[in-house]
Amino acid sequence: MHYRKLGSTGLDVSILSFGASSLGGVFRQTDDREGIRAVHAALDAGINFIDVSPYYGATRAESVLGRALQGVARDRYILATKVGQYGEGEFDFSAARVTRSLDESCARLGVDYIDLLQCHDIEFADLNQIVDETLPALVKLRDAGRIGHIGITGLPLKVFPAVLDRVAPGVVETILSFCRFELNDSALGDLVPYLREKGVGIINASPTGMGLLTERGVPAWHPAPPHLVATAKRAVDYCRGAGVDIVKLAIQFAISHPGIATTLVGTANPENILKNVAYAEAPVEFEHIGRVLEILRPVHNHNFTRGRPENRDELVA
C-alpha cells in the first residue's frame, strides 16, 4: 500500500481508504459480523484511514465500526467522522449540536479522540452559519485536544472555495468530495492547484459514482440523469466483453492523481475490500482505461448536483 500526505495535517494516509457508510447498510442489507471482518481485512491490507458519519444507517455504521475497532491499537488507524447531518433531511450545524455530536460519536466508536471531524454535506447548510458558528465550534474542540483536524464535505464543488475563501488559513484542513474524480467526471482535478495553495488535503470518494460504474448499476435513489446512466452502462458492457472489471479501472483512475491524498471505497464484504486493494496495487490497465474514457467522453463532467439553490453547481447540459 502506498501513502500520501493529507494536505498540511501531517497525516500519512493510504491512497485507498475505507468508507464505512457500507457498515450502515446504505447500499444493501449487510451482516454486522461480515462488516467487522471487512474492517479488519482493510487494516491488515495496509489501509489506515477510515471515514464514517452518524448519518450512515442512522448511527449503525458508527456502532458497528466501534465494535470492529475494539482491541485494535489506536495508532493503526486514522479515524474521521462527521457532524451536521443526522437523518434524511435532518441537518443541524449549530455549535451546541455539533459539540454534542462529537461526544455521541466517540461513545459509539469507543474512542476519546477523533483524528478528523468534518462538517457533513455543507451544500444543505447556510454557509454563513458554517463559517460563523460551526467552524469556530470545531476550532474550540481542536484547541481543547478533542479532535486533531477539521474538514468539510459536499457534492457541489463550488461550496469548497465558498467556505475556504472566508476563513483563516488552517481552519479547514481537508475537503471530502465524492463522485467528482472518477472515470466519467474529473472536475475535482481542476480544484487541486487551488486546494494545494491553501494547504488543504483532498479526500476523494465514490470512485464508481455510487454504483454508476458497476455491474450492479445504480440504486433506485441514484440522482444521475438517464443519459449518464445509459452511457455508463455502455462502458460497463465494454469491460464485460473485454474481460476486465470496470471497478478495477475506476479505482486505478481515481488513485492516479498525485494531488489527491486518498480515495474512499465502501464495502462491508472482506473479500471485496481485498479485491479493491489488489486492484490498486496491480499494473495500471492503460489501454482499457483509455477505451472507457473514450466511451464516456460524451458525458464527461455531466454529473448531478443538490443542496440549497445557492450552493448547487451549474451542470453541463
CSV table of C-alpha atoms in Angstrom, one decimal:
chain,number,residue,atom,x,y,z
A,1,MET,CA,0.0,0.0,0.0
A,2,HIS,CA,1.2,3.5,-0.9
A,3,TYR,CA,0.7,6.5,1.3
A,4,ARG,CA,0.4,10.3,0.7
A,5,LYS,CA,0.4,13.4,2.8
A,6,LEU,CA,-3.1,14.7,3.7
A,7,GLY,CA,-2.5,18.4,2.9
A,8,SER,CA,-0.9,20.2,5.8
A,9,THR,CA,-2.3,17.9,8.5
A,10,GLY,CA,1.0,15.9,8.9
A,11,LEU,CA,-1.0,12.7,8.4
A,12,ASP,CA,0.2,10.0,6.0
A,13,VAL,CA,-2.9,8.3,4.6
A,14,SER,CA,-3.2,5.2,2.5
A,15,ILE,CA,-4.1,6.0,-1.1
A,16,LEU,CA,-7.1,3.7,-0.8
A,17,SER,CA,-9.2,4.1,2.3
A,18,PHE,CA,-12.2,2.6,4.0
A,19,GLY,CA,-15.6,4.2,3.6
A,20,ALA,CA,-17.6,2.9,6.5
A,21,SER,CA,-21.0,4.0,5.2
A,22,SER,CA,-21.3,0.4,4.0
A,23,LEU,CA,-21.4,-0.8,7.6
A,24,GLY,CA,-24.7,1.0,8.0
A,25,GLY,CA,-26.4,-0.9,5.2
A,26,VAL,CA,-26.6,2.1,2.9
A,27,PHE,CA,-26.2,0.2,-0.4
A,28,ARG,CA,-27.5,-3.3,0.6
A,29,GLN,CA,-28.6,-5.4,3.5
A,30,THR,CA,-25.4,-6.2,5.5
A,31,ASP,CA,-24.3,-8.5,8.2
A,32,ASP,CA,-22.5,-6.8,11.1
A,33,ARG,CA,-20.1,-9.7,11.6
A,34,GLU,CA,-19.1,-9.6,8.0
A,35,GLY,CA,-18.7,-5.8,8.1
A,36,ILE,CA,-16.4,-6.2,11.1
A,37,ARG,CA,-14.3,-8.7,9.2
A,38,ALA,CA,-14.1,-6.2,6.3
A,39,VAL,CA,-12.7,-3.5,8.6
A,40,HIS,CA,-10.1,-6.0,9.9
A,41,ALA,CA,-9.2,-7.1,6.4
A,42,ALA,CA,-8.7,-3.4,5.3
A,43,LEU,CA,-6.4,-2.7,8.3
A,44,ASP,CA,-4.4,-5.9,7.7
A,45,ALA,CA,-4.0,-4.9,4.0
A,46,GLY,CA,-2.4,-1.5,4.9
A,47,ILE,CA,-5.4,0.8,4.8
A,48,ASN,CA,-5.1,3.2,7.7
A,49,PHE,CA,-7.8,5.8,7.0
A,50,ILE,CA,-11.4,5.2,7.9
A,51,ASP,CA,-14.3,7.6,7.3
A,52,VAL,CA,-17.8,7.3,8.9
A,53,SER,CA,-20.7,9.5,10.0
A,54,PRO,CA,-23.6,9.3,12.4
A,55,TYR,CA,-25.9,9.7,9.4
A,56,TYR,CA,-24.9,6.4,7.9
A,57,GLY,CA,-27.5,3.8,8.8
A,58,ALA,CA,-28.9,6.1,11.5
A,59,THR,CA,-25.8,5.7,13.7
A,60,ARG,CA,-25.5,2.0,12.8
A,61,ALA,CA,-22.2,2.4,10.8
A,62,GLU,CA,-20.5,4.2,13.8
A,63,SER,CA,-21.7,1.5,16.2
A,64,VAL,CA,-20.5,-1.4,14.0
A,65,LEU,CA,-17.2,0.3,13.4
A,66,GLY,CA,-16.8,0.8,17.1
A,67,ARG,CA,-17.2,-2.9,17.6
A,68,ALA,CA,-14.7,-3.6,14.9
A,69,LEU,CA,-12.1,-1.3,16.4
A,70,GLN,CA,-12.3,-2.8,19.9
A,71,GLY,CA,-8.9,-4.1,20.8
A,72,VAL,CA,-7.2,-2.6,17.7
A,73,ALA,CA,-4.2,-0.4,18.6
A,74,ARG,CA,-5.2,3.3,18.2
A,75,ASP,CA,-2.1,4.1,16.2
A,76,ARG,CA,-3.1,1.6,13.5
A,77,TYR,CA,-5.9,3.8,12.1
A,78,ILE,CA,-6.7,7.4,11.4
A,79,LEU,CA,-10.4,8.0,12.2
A,80,ALA,CA,-12.7,10.5,10.6
A,81,THR,CA,-16.3,11.1,11.3
A,82,LYS,CA,-18.8,14.0,10.7
A,83,VAL,CA,-21.2,16.4,12.2
A,84,GLY,CA,-24.2,18.2,11.0
A,85,GLN,CA,-26.3,15.5,9.2
A,86,TYR,CA,-28.2,13.0,11.3
A,87,GLY,CA,-31.2,11.7,9.3
A,88,GLU,CA,-32.8,12.1,5.9
A,89,GLY,CA,-33.2,15.8,5.5
A,90,GLU,CA,-32.2,16.4,9.2
A,91,PHE,CA,-29.4,18.9,9.4
A,92,ASP,CA,-28.2,20.9,12.5
A,93,PHE,CA,-24.9,22.7,12.2
A,94,SER,CA,-25.4,24.7,15.4
A,95,ALA,CA,-22.4,24.9,17.8
A,96,ALA,CA,-24.3,23.1,20.5
A,97,ARG,CA,-25.4,20.3,18.3
A,98,VAL,CA,-22.0,19.6,16.6
A,99,THR,CA,-20.3,19.6,20.0
A,100,ARG,CA,-22.8,17.1,21.4
A,101,SER,CA,-22.5,15.1,18.2
A,102,LEU,CA,-18.7,14.6,18.8
A,103,ASP,CA,-19.5,13.2,22.3
A,104,GLU,CA,-22.1,10.8,20.8
A,105,SER,CA,-19.8,9.6,18.0
A,106,CYS,CA,-16.9,9.0,20.4
A,107,ALA,CA,-19.2,6.9,22.6
A,108,ARG,CA,-20.4,4.8,19.7
A,109,LEU,CA,-16.9,4.4,18.3
A,110,GLY,CA,-15.3,3.6,21.6
A,111,VAL,CA,-12.7,6.3,21.4
A,112,ASP,CA,-12.0,9.6,23.1
A,113,TYR,CA,-10.3,11.3,20.2
A,114,ILE,CA,-11.2,11.8,16.5
A,115,ASP,CA,-8.4,12.5,14.1
A,116,LEU,CA,-10.6,14.4,11.6
A,117,LEU,CA,-14.0,15.9,12.3
A,118,GLN,CA,-15.9,17.1,9.2
A,119,CYS,CA,-19.0,19.2,8.5
A,120,HIS,CA,-21.2,16.8,6.6
A,121,ASP,CA,-22.7,17.8,3.2
A,122,ILE,CA,-22.5,21.6,3.7
A,123,GLU,CA,-24.4,22.2,0.5
A,124,PHE,CA,-27.5,21.7,2.6
A,125,ALA,CA,-26.4,24.4,5.1
A,126,ASP,CA,-26.4,28.1,5.2
A,127,LEU,CA,-22.7,28.7,4.5
A,128,ASN,CA,-22.8,31.8,6.7
A,129,GLN,CA,-23.6,29.5,9.7
A,130,ILE,CA,-20.8,27.1,8.7
A,131,VAL,CA,-18.3,30.0,8.6
A,132,ASP,CA,-19.5,32.0,11.6
A,133,GLU,CA,-20.7,29.3,14.0
A,134,THR,CA,-19.9,25.7,13.1
A,135,LEU,CA,-16.2,26.0,12.2
A,136,PRO,CA,-15.5,28.2,15.3
A,137,ALA,CA,-17.1,25.5,17.4
A,138,LEU,CA,-14.8,22.9,15.8
A,139,VAL,CA,-11.8,25.0,16.3
A,140,LYS,CA,-12.6,25.1,20.1
A,141,LEU,CA,-12.7,21.3,20.1
A,142,ARG,CA,-9.4,21.2,18.2
A,143,ASP,CA,-7.8,23.6,20.6
A,144,ALA,CA,-9.1,21.5,23.5
A,145,GLY,CA,-7.4,18.4,22.1
A,146,ARG,CA,-10.7,16.6,21.4
A,147,ILE,CA,-10.1,16.4,17.7
A,148,GLY,CA,-7.0,16.6,15.6
A,149,HIS,CA,-8.2,18.3,12.4
A,150,ILE,CA,-11.2,19.9,10.7
A,151,GLY,CA,-12.7,19.2,7.3
A,152,ILE,CA,-15.8,20.0,5.2
A,153,THR,CA,-17.6,17.6,2.8
A,154,GLY,CA,-20.0,18.0,-0.1
A,155,LEU,CA,-21.1,17.1,-3.6
A,156,PRO,CA,-21.1,20.6,-5.4
A,157,LEU,CA,-17.5,21.7,-5.8
A,158,LYS,CA,-18.4,25.4,-5.5
A,159,VAL,CA,-19.0,25.0,-1.8
A,160,PHE,CA,-15.4,24.5,-1.0
A,161,PRO,CA,-13.9,27.8,-2.2
A,162,ALA,CA,-17.1,29.5,-0.9
A,163,VAL,CA,-16.0,28.5,2.6
A,164,LEU,CA,-12.2,28.4,2.3
A,165,ASP,CA,-12.1,31.9,0.9
A,166,ARG,CA,-13.8,33.2,4.0
A,167,VAL,CA,-11.9,31.5,6.8
A,168,ALA,CA,-8.4,32.0,8.1
A,169,PRO,CA,-5.7,29.7,6.9
A,170,GLY,CA,-5.6,26.4,8.8
A,171,VAL,CA,-9.2,26.5,10.0
A,172,VAL,CA,-10.3,24.0,7.4
A,173,GLU,CA,-7.6,21.4,6.7
A,174,THR,CA,-9.3,18.9,4.4
A,175,ILE,CA,-12.2,18.6,1.9
A,176,LEU,CA,-14.0,15.4,1.1
A,177,SER,CA,-15.6,15.3,-2.4
A,178,PHE,CA,-17.5,12.4,-3.9
A,179,CYS,CA,-18.4,11.5,-7.5
A,180,ARG,CA,-16.2,14.3,-8.9
A,181,PHE,CA,-13.0,12.4,-9.6
A,182,GLU,CA,-14.0,9.2,-11.4
A,183,LEU,CA,-13.8,7.9,-15.0
A,184,ASN,CA,-16.8,9.9,-16.1
A,185,ASP,CA,-16.1,13.1,-14.1
A,186,SER,CA,-12.7,14.6,-13.3
A,187,ALA,CA,-13.9,18.1,-12.3
A,188,LEU,CA,-12.3,17.8,-8.9
A,189,GLY,CA,-8.9,17.8,-10.6
A,190,ASP,CA,-9.4,21.4,-11.6
A,191,LEU,CA,-9.6,22.4,-7.9
A,192,VAL,CA,-6.3,20.6,-6.9
A,193,PRO,CA,-4.0,23.6,-7.6
A,194,TYR,CA,-6.2,25.9,-5.6
A,195,LEU,CA,-6.5,23.5,-2.7
A,196,ARG,CA,-2.8,22.8,-2.7
A,197,GLU,CA,-2.1,26.5,-2.4
A,198,LYS,CA,-4.5,26.6,0.6
A,199,GLY,CA,-2.7,23.7,2.1
A,200,VAL,CA,-5.9,21.7,2.2
A,201,GLY,CA,-5.8,17.9,1.9
A,202,ILE,CA,-8.1,16.2,-0.6
A,203,ILE,CA,-10.2,13.1,0.1
A,204,ASN,CA,-12.0,11.6,-2.9
A,205,ALA,CA,-14.9,9.2,-2.5
A,206,SER,CA,-17.2,7.1,-4.6
A,207,PRO,CA,-14.8,6.2,-7.5
A,208,THR,CA,-17.6,4.2,-9.1
A,209,GLY,CA,-20.1,7.1,-8.9
A,210,MET,CA,-22.2,5.4,-6.1
A,211,GLY,CA,-22.7,2.4,-8.3
A,212,LEU,CA,-22.8,4.1,-11.7
A,213,LEU,CA,-19.7,2.3,-12.9
A,214,THR,CA,-20.5,-1.2,-11.6
A,215,GLU,CA,-22.1,-4.4,-12.9
A,216,ARG,CA,-24.9,-4.0,-10.4
A,217,GLY,CA,-25.7,-0.5,-11.7
A,218,VAL,CA,-27.3,2.4,-9.8
A,219,PRO,CA,-29.7,2.0,-6.9
A,220,ALA,CA,-33.2,3.4,-7.3
A,221,TRP,CA,-32.4,6.5,-5.4
A,222,HIS,CA,-29.5,7.5,-7.5
A,223,PRO,CA,-29.7,11.1,-8.9
A,224,ALA,CA,-27.8,10.5,-12.2
A,225,PRO,CA,-29.8,11.6,-15.3
A,226,PRO,CA,-30.8,8.8,-17.7
A,227,HIS,CA,-28.3,9.7,-20.4
A,228,LEU,CA,-25.5,9.4,-17.9
A,229,VAL,CA,-26.7,6.0,-16.6
A,230,ALA,CA,-27.1,4.8,-20.2
A,231,THR,CA,-23.6,5.8,-21.3
A,232,ALA,CA,-22.1,4.4,-18.1
A,233,LYS,CA,-23.8,1.1,-18.9
A,234,ARG,CA,-22.1,1.1,-22.3
A,235,ALA,CA,-18.8,1.4,-20.5
A,236,VAL,CA,-19.7,-1.5,-18.2
A,237,ASP,CA,-20.7,-3.6,-21.2
A,238,TYR,CA,-17.4,-2.9,-22.9
A,239,CYS,CA,-15.5,-4.0,-19.8
A,240,ARG,CA,-17.5,-7.2,-19.5
A,241,GLY,CA,-16.8,-8.0,-23.1
A,242,ALA,CA,-13.1,-7.3,-22.7
A,243,GLY,CA,-12.9,-9.5,-19.6
A,244,VAL,CA,-11.9,-6.7,-17.2
A,245,ASP,CA,-13.7,-5.4,-14.1
A,246,ILE,CA,-14.7,-1.8,-14.5
A,247,VAL,CA,-14.3,-1.4,-10.8
A,248,LYS,CA,-10.6,-2.1,-11.3
A,249,LEU,CA,-10.4,0.6,-13.9
A,250,ALA,CA,-12.3,3.0,-11.7
A,251,ILE,CA,-10.1,2.5,-8.7
A,252,GLN,CA,-6.9,2.8,-10.8
A,253,PHE,CA,-8.1,6.0,-12.3
A,254,ALA,CA,-9.2,7.5,-9.0
A,255,ILE,CA,-5.9,6.9,-7.2
A,256,SER,CA,-3.8,8.1,-10.2
A,257,HIS,CA,-3.8,11.8,-9.3
A,258,PRO,CA,-0.8,12.6,-7.1
A,259,GLY,CA,-2.6,15.7,-5.7
A,260,ILE,CA,-5.5,13.6,-4.2
A,261,ALA,CA,-4.4,12.0,-1.0
A,262,THR,CA,-6.8,9.2,-0.7
A,263,THR,CA,-9.9,7.6,-2.3
A,264,LEU,CA,-12.6,6.0,-0.1
A,265,VAL,CA,-14.1,2.7,-1.1
A,266,GLY,CA,-17.1,1.4,0.7
A,267,THR,CA,-17.9,-2.3,1.3
A,268,ALA,CA,-19.0,-4.5,4.1
A,269,ASN,CA,-17.5,-7.5,2.4
A,270,PRO,CA,-14.0,-8.6,3.4
A,271,GLU,CA,-13.3,-10.3,0.0
A,272,ASN,CA,-14.3,-7.1,-1.8
A,273,ILE,CA,-12.0,-4.8,0.1
A,274,LEU,CA,-9.1,-7.2,-0.6
A,275,LYS,CA,-10.1,-7.2,-4.2
A,276,ASN,CA,-10.1,-3.4,-4.2
A,277,VAL,CA,-6.6,-3.3,-2.6
A,278,ALA,CA,-5.4,-5.8,-5.2
A,279,TYR,CA,-6.8,-3.5,-8.0
A,280,ALA,CA,-5.0,-0.5,-6.5
A,281,GLU,CA,-1.7,-2.4,-6.4
A,282,ALA,CA,-1.9,-4.1,-9.8
A,283,PRO,CA,-0.3,-2.8,-13.0
A,284,VAL,CA,-2.5,0.0,-14.5
A,285,GLU,CA,-4.8,-1.0,-17.3
A,286,PHE,CA,-4.0,2.0,-19.5
A,287,GLU,CA,-5.5,0.6,-22.7
A,288,HIS,CA,-8.8,-0.3,-21.1
A,289,ILE,CA,-9.0,2.9,-19.2
A,290,GLY,CA,-8.4,4.8,-22.4
A,291,ARG,CA,-11.2,3.0,-24.1
A,292,VAL,CA,-13.6,3.6,-21.3
A,293,LEU,CA,-12.7,7.3,-21.2
A,294,GLU,CA,-13.5,7.4,-24.9
A,295,ILE,CA,-16.9,5.8,-24.4
A,296,LEU,CA,-17.7,8.2,-21.6
A,297,ARG,CA,-16.4,11.3,-23.4
A,298,PRO,CA,-20.0,12.4,-24.4
A,299,VAL,CA,-20.9,12.6,-20.8
A,300,HIS,CA,-17.6,13.8,-19.3
A,301,ASN,CA,-18.4,16.0,-16.3
A,302,HIS,CA,-22.1,15.6,-16.9
A,303,ASN,CA,-23.0,14.9,-13.3
A,304,PHE,CA,-25.7,15.8,-10.9
A,305,THR,CA,-25.9,18.3,-8.1
A,306,ARG,CA,-28.0,19.0,-5.0
A,307,GLY,CA,-28.4,21.2,-1.9
A,308,ARG,CA,-29.7,24.7,-1.3
A,309,PRO,CA,-30.1,26.6,-4.6
A,310,GLU,CA,-27.2,29.0,-4.0
A,311,ASN,CA,-24.9,26.1,-3.2
A,312,ARG,CA,-25.5,24.0,-6.3
A,313,ASP,CA,-23.0,23.6,-9.2
A,314,GLU,CA,-24.1,24.6,-12.7
A,315,LEU,CA,-24.3,21.4,-14.6
A,316,VAL,CA,-23.1,20.6,-18.1
A,317,ALA,CA,-26.1,20.1,-20.3
